[in-house]
Tab-separated table of C-alpha atoms in Angstrom:
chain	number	residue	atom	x	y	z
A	133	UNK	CA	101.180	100.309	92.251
A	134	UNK	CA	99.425	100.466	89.342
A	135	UNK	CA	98.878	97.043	87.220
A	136	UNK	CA	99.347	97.288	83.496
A	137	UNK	CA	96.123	96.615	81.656
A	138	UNK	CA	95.890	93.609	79.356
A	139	UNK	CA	94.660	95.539	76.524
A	140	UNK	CA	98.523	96.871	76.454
A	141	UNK	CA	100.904	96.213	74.368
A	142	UNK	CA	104.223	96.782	75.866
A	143	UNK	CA	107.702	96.909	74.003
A	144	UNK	CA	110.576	94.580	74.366
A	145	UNK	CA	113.014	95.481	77.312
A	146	UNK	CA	116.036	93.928	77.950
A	147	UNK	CA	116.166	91.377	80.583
A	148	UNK	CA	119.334	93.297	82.636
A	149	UNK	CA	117.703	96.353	83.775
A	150	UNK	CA	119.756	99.385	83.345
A	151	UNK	CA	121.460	101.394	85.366
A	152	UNK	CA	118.895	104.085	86.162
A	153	UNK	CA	116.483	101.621	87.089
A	154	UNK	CA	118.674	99.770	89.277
A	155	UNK	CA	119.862	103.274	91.223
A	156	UNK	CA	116.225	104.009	91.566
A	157	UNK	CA	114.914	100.194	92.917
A	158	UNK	CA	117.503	100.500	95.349
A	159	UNK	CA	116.812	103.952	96.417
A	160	UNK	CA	113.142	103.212	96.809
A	161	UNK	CA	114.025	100.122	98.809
A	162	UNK	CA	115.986	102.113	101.487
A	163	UNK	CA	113.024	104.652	101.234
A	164	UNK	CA	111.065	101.481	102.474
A	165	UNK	CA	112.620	100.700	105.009
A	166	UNK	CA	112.591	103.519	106.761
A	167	UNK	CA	108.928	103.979	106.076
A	168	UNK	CA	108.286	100.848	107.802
A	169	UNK	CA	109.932	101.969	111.085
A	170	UNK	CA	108.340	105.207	111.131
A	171	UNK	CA	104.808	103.335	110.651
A	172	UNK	CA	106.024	100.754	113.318
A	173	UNK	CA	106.661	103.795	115.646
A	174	UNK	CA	103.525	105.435	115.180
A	175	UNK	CA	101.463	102.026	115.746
A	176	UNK	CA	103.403	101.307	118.930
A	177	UNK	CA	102.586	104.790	120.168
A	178	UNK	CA	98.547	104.289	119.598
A	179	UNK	CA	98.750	100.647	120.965
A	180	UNK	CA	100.693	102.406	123.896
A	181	UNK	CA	98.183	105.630	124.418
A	182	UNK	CA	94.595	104.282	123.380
A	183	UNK	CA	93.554	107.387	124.505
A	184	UNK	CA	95.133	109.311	121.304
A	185	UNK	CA	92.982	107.493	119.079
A	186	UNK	CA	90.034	110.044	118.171
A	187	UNK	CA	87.372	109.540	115.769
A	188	UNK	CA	89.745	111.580	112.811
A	189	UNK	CA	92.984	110.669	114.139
A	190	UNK	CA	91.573	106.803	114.051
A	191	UNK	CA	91.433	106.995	110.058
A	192	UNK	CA	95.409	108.118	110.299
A	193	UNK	CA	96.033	104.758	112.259
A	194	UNK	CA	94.501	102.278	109.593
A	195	UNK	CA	95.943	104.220	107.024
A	196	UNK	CA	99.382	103.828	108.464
A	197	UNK	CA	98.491	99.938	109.197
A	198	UNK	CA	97.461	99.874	105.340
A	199	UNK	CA	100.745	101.740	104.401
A	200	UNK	CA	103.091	98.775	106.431
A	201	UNK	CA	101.125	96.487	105.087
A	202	UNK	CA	101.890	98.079	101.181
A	203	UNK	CA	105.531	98.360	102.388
A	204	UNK	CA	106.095	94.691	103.867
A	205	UNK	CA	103.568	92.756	101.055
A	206	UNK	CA	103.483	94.819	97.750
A	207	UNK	CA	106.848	96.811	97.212
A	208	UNK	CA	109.359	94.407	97.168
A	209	UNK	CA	107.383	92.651	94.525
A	210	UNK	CA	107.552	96.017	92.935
A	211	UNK	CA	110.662	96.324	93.332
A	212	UNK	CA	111.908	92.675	92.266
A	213	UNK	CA	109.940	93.143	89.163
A	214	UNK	CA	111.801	96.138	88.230
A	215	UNK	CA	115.167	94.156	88.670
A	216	UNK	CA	113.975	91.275	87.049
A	217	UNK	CA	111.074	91.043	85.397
A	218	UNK	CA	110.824	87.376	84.927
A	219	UNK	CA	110.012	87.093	88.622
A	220	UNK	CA	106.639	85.294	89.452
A	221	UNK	CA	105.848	84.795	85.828
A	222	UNK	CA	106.055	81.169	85.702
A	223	UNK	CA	104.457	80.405	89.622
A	224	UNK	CA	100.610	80.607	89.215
A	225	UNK	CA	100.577	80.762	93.022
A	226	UNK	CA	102.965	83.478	93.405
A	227	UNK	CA	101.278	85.172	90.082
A	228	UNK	CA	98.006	85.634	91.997
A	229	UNK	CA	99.737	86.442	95.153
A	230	UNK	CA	101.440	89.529	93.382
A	231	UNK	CA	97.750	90.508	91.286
A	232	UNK	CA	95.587	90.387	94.373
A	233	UNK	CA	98.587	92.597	96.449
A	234	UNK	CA	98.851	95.102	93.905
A	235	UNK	CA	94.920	95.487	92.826
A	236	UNK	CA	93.959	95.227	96.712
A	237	UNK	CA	96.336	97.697	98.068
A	238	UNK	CA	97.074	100.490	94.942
A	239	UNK	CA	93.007	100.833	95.479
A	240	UNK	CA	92.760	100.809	99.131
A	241	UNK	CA	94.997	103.298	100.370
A	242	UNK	CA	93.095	105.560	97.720
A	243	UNK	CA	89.620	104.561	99.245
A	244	UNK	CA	90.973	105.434	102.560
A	245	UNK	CA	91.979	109.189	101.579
A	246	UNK	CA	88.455	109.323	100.240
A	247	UNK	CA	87.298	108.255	104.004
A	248	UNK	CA	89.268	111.034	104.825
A	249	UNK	CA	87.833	113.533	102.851
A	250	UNK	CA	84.579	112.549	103.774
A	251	UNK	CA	85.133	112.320	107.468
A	252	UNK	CA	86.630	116.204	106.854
A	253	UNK	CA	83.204	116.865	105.248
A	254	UNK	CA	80.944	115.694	107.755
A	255	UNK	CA	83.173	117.509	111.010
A	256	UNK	CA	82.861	121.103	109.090
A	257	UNK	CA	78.503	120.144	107.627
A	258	UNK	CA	77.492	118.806	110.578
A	259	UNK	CA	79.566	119.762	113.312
A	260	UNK	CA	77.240	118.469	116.245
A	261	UNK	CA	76.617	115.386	115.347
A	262	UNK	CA	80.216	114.558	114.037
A	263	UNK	CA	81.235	115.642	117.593
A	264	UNK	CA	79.308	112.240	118.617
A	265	UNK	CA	81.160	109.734	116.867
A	266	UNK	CA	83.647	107.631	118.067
A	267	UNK	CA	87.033	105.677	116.643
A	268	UNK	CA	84.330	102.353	116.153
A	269	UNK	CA	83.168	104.853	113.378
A	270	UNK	CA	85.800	105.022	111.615
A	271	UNK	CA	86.892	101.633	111.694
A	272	UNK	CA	83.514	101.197	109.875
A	273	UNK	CA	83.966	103.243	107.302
A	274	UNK	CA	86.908	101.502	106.948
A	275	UNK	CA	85.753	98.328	106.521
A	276	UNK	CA	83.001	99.597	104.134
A	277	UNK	CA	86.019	100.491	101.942
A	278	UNK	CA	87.609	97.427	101.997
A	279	UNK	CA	84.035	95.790	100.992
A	280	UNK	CA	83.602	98.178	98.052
A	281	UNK	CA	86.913	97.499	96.977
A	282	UNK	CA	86.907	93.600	96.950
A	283	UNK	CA	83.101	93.617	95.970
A	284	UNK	CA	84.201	95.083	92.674
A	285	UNK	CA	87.724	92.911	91.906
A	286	UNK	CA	87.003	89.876	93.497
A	287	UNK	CA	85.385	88.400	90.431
A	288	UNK	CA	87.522	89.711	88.090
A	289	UNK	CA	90.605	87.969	90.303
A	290	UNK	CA	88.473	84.405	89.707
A	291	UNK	CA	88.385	84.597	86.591
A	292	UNK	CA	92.006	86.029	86.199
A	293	UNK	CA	92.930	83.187	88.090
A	294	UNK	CA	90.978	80.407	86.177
A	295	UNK	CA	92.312	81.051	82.832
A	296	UNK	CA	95.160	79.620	80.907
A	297	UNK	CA	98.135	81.300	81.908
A	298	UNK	CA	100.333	81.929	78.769
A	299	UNK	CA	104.100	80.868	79.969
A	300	UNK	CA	105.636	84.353	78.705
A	301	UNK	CA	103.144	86.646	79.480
A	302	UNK	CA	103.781	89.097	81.900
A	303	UNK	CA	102.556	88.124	85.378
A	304	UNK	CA	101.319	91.928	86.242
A	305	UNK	CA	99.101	92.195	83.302
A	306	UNK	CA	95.551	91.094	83.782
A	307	UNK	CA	94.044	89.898	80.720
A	308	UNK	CA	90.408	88.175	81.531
A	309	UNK	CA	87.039	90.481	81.294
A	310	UNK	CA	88.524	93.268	79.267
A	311	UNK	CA	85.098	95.399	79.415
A	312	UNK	CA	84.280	94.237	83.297
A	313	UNK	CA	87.739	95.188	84.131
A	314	UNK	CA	87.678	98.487	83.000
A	315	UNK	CA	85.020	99.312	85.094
A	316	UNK	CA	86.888	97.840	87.807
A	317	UNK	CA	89.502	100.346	86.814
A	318	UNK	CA	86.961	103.337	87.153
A	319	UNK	CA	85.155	102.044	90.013
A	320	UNK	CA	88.529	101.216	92.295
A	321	UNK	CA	90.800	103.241	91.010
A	322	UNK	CA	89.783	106.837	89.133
A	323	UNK	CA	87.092	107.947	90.481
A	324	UNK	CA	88.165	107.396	94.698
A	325	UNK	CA	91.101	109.949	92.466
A	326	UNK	CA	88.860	112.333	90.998
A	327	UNK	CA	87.145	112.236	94.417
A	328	UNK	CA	90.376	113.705	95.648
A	329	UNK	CA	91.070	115.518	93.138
A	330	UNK	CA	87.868	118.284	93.895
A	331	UNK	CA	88.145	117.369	97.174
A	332	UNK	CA	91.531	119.533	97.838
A	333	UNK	CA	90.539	122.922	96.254
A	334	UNK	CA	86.906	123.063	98.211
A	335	UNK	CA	87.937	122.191	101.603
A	336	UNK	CA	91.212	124.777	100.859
A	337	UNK	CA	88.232	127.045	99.856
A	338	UNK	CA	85.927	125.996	102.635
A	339	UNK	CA	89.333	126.344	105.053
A	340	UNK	CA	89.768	129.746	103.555
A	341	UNK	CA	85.755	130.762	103.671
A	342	UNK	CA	85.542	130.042	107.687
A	343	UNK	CA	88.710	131.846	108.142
A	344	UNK	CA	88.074	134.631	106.377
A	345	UNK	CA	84.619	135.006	108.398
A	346	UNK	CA	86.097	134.205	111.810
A	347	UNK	CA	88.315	136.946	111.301
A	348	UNK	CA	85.223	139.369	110.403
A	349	UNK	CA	83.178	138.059	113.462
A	350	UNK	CA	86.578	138.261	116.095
A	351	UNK	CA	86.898	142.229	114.607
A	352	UNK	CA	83.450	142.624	115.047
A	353	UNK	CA	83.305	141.439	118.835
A	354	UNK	CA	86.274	143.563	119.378
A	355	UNK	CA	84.517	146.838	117.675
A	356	UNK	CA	81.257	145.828	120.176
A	357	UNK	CA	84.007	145.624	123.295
A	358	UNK	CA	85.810	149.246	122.206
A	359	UNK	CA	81.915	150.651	121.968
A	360	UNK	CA	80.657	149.299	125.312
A	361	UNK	CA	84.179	150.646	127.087
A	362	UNK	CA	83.859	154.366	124.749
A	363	UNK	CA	80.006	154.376	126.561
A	364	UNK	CA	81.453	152.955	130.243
A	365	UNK	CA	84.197	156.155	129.794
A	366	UNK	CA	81.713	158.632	128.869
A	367	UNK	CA	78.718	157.999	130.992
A	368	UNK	CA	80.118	155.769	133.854
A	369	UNK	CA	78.345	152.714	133.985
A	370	UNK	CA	78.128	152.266	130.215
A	371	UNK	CA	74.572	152.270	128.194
A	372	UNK	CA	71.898	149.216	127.924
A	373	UNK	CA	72.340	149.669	124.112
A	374	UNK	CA	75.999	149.223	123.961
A	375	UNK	CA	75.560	146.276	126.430
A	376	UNK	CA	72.881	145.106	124.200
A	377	UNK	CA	74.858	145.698	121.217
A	378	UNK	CA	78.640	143.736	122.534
A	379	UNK	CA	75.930	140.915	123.463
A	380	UNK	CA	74.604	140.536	120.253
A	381	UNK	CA	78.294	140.888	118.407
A	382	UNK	CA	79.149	137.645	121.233
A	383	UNK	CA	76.119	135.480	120.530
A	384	UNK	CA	76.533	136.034	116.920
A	385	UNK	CA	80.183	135.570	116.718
A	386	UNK	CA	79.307	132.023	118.894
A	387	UNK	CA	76.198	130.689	116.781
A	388	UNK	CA	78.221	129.713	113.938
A	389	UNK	CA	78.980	126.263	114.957
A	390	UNK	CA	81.816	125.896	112.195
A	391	UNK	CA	83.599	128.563	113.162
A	392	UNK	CA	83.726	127.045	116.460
A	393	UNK	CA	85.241	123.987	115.172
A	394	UNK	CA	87.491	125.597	113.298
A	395	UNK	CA	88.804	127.845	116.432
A	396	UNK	CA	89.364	124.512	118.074
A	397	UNK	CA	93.111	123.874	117.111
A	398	UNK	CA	93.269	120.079	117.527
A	399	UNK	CA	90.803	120.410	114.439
A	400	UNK	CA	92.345	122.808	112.658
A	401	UNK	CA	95.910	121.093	112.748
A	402	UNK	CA	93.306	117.840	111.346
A	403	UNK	CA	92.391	119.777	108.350
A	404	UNK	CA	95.564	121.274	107.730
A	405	UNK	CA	96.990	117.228	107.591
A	406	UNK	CA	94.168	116.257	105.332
A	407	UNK	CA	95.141	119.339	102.781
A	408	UNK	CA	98.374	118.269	102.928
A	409	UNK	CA	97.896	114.429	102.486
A	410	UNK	CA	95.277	115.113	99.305
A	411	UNK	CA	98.237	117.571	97.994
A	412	UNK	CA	100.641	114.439	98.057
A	413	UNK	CA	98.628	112.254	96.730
A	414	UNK	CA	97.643	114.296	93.689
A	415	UNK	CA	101.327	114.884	93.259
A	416	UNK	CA	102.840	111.402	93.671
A	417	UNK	CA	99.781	109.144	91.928
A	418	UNK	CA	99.174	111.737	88.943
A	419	UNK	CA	102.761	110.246	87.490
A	420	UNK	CA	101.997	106.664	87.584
A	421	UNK	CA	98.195	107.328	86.404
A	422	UNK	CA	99.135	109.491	83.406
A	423	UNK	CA	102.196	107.065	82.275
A	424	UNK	CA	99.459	103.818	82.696
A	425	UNK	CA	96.893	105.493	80.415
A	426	UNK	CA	99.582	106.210	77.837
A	427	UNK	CA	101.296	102.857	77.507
A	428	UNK	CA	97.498	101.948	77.614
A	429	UNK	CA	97.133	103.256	74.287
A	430	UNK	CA	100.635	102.401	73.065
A	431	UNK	CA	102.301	105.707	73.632
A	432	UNK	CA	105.929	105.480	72.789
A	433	UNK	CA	107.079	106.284	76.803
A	434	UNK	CA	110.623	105.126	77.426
A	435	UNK	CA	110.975	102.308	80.032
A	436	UNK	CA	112.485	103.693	82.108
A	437	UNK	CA	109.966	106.610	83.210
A	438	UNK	CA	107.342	104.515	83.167
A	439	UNK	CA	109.257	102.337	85.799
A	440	UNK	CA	110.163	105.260	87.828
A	441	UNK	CA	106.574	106.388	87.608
A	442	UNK	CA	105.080	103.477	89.181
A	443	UNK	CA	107.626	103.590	91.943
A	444	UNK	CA	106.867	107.276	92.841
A	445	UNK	CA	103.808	106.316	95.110
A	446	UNK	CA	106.583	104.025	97.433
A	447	UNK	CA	108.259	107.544	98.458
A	448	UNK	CA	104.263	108.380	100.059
A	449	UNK	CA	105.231	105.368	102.513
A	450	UNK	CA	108.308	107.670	104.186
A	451	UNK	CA	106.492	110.985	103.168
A	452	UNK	CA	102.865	110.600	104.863
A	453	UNK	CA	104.201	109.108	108.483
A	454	UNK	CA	106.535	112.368	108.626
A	455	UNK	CA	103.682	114.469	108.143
A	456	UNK	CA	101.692	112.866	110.821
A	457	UNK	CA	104.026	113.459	112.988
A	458	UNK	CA	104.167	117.067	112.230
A	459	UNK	CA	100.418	117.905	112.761
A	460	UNK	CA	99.604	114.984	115.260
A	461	UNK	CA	101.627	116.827	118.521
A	462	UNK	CA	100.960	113.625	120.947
A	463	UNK	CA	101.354	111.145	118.577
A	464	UNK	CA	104.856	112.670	118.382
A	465	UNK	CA	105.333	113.230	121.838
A	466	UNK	CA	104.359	109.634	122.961
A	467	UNK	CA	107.057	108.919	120.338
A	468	UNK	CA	109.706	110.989	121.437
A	469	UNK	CA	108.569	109.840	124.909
A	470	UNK	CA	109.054	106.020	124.249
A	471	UNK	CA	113.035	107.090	122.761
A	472	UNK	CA	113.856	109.091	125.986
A	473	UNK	CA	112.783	105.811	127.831
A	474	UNK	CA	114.774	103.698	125.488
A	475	UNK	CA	117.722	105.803	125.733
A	476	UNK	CA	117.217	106.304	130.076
A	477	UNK	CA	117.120	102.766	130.610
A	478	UNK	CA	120.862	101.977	129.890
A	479	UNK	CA	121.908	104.750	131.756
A	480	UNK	CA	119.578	103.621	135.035
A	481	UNK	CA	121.572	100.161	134.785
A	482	UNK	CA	125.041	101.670	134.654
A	483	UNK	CA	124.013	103.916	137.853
A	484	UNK	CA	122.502	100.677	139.338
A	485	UNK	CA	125.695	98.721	138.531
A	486	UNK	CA	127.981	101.244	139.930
């Protein structure tokens, strides 16, 4: 959801979109839709269970509350603009409605991967005191965020909103405090990507580090076992060094508090969801961020890509709930659990009735 700059100059476009765009609008919109039940789903589950929420898992909750709240408020203004562009451009109310929806959210779903990331960071650098924390801390850093983000826009949205609005401009092209928005730009939107960006390759590396060294330290316990039971064979009772030694290989193999962590597999199945949510989103917002810095310099892109590239983010909204469901196990059992109850509940009142 990326808002065209009003240093752009865009071409002329029919007002009948064309085929390709229509067949893509309509496909996102059904993509919506059943991104919105899946987030419903997983929010009833968590408002069911308390108990799942965890201080990670907590950060996968308010981004699926920020993802419903994308799907319900922001896309079908996306996607009534790309049918019909004339939409909201002569209602200053609705104009700001749709420039506050887009800047808010295209920025805040980013932040919140960068919360991610950073709550990733903290469980694998400081292990024991991350262990501390709570789901109140990650509503915090949530709300930190959201402060950032509306620190840096809000006054840019004033005085968006108290200029003269031209009657055919475009109503998703901001146009006041060229310089201040372009920091705006940086501040909201490129950098919480570059963030992301380095983010994926050194916790893959960091993933790949620990593992690599568990493995060493699990082969080295197991050489210190096969020496201690060699000695036990030969002597009967087994000698105080090769005791000594299988102690040491134990203590050292345990010291590493990392390692621990990662041998815990609630927190390995967490990192392997935050690889795979930073993979998406470099994948589905490098489109729309590439095709917004070209038309920003008046690269000839046709219409039509550029439209599809903006939509591309909307197929996250079905994408990222599936994946939680794959790497969160009670999450998806509570789910599963609530449709076996749905589906028992008929057949209890038939057996009732009969």
């Amino acid at each position: 959801m990326f808002e065209e700059s009003g240093n752009a100059t865009f071409p002329p476009e029919d007002q009948k979109p064309s085929m390709f765009r229509m067949s893509v609008t309509y496909i996102a919109l059904i993509v919506i839709i059943l991104a919105v039940f899946l987030d419903l789903c997983i929010i009833m589950a968590y408002v069911r269970r308390p108990r799942l929420l965890t201080a990670f898992n907590v950060h996968i909750l308010l981004l699926t509350v920020q993802e419903l709240l994308c799907a319900v408020l922001a896309n079908p203004i996306v996607i009534q603009q790309n049918l019909s562009r004339n939409v909201y451009m002569t209602n200053p109310a609705h104009c700001s409605y749709q420039k506050y929806i887009e800047w808010t959210f295209g920025s805040l779903m980013l932040l919140q991967h960068d919360v991610i990331c950073l709550d990733r960071w903290l469980a694998l650098l400081r292990p024991s005191w991350y262990r501390t924390k709570t789901a109140r801390f990650g509503v915090t850093a949530t709300l930190c965020a959201f402060v950032y983000q509306q620190t840096w826009y809000l006054p840019l949205f004033v005085a968006e909103m108290m200029r003269e609005i031209v009657p055919d401009s475009i109503c998703r092209t901001t146009v006041a405090l060229p310089a201040y928005q372009l920091v705006v730009r940086i501040a909201t939107h490129f950098l919480p990507e570059l963030f992301v960006f380095l983010s994926y390759p050194m916790l893959l590396w960091r993933v790949w580090k620990l593992r690599k060294t568990r493995f060493h330290r699990l082969k080295t316990v197991r050489r210190g076992s096969r020496i201690e039971g060699q000695q036990r064979s030969s002597t009967g009772s087994g000698s105080a060094e090769a005791r000594n030694l299988a102690v040491i290989y134990a203590r050292t193999a345990s010291i590493d508090l990392p390692l621990q962590l990662m041998s815990s597999r609630r927190t390995h199945d967490e990192l392997q969801l935050t690889l795979w949510l930073l993979i998406l989103q470099i994948v589905f917002w490098m489109p729309p961020t590439v095709a917004t810095v070209l038309r920003s310099i008046n690269s000839a892109l046709d219409q039509d890509l550029f439209n599809l590239a903006l939509l591309l983010p909307c197929a996250l909204l079905l994408i990222d709930p599936l994946v939680y469901l794959i790497f969160l196990k009670n999450v998806r059992n509570e789910i599963f659990g609530q449709f076996k109850g749905f589906l028992q509940v008929p057949c209890v009142r038939r057996v009732t009735m009969i």
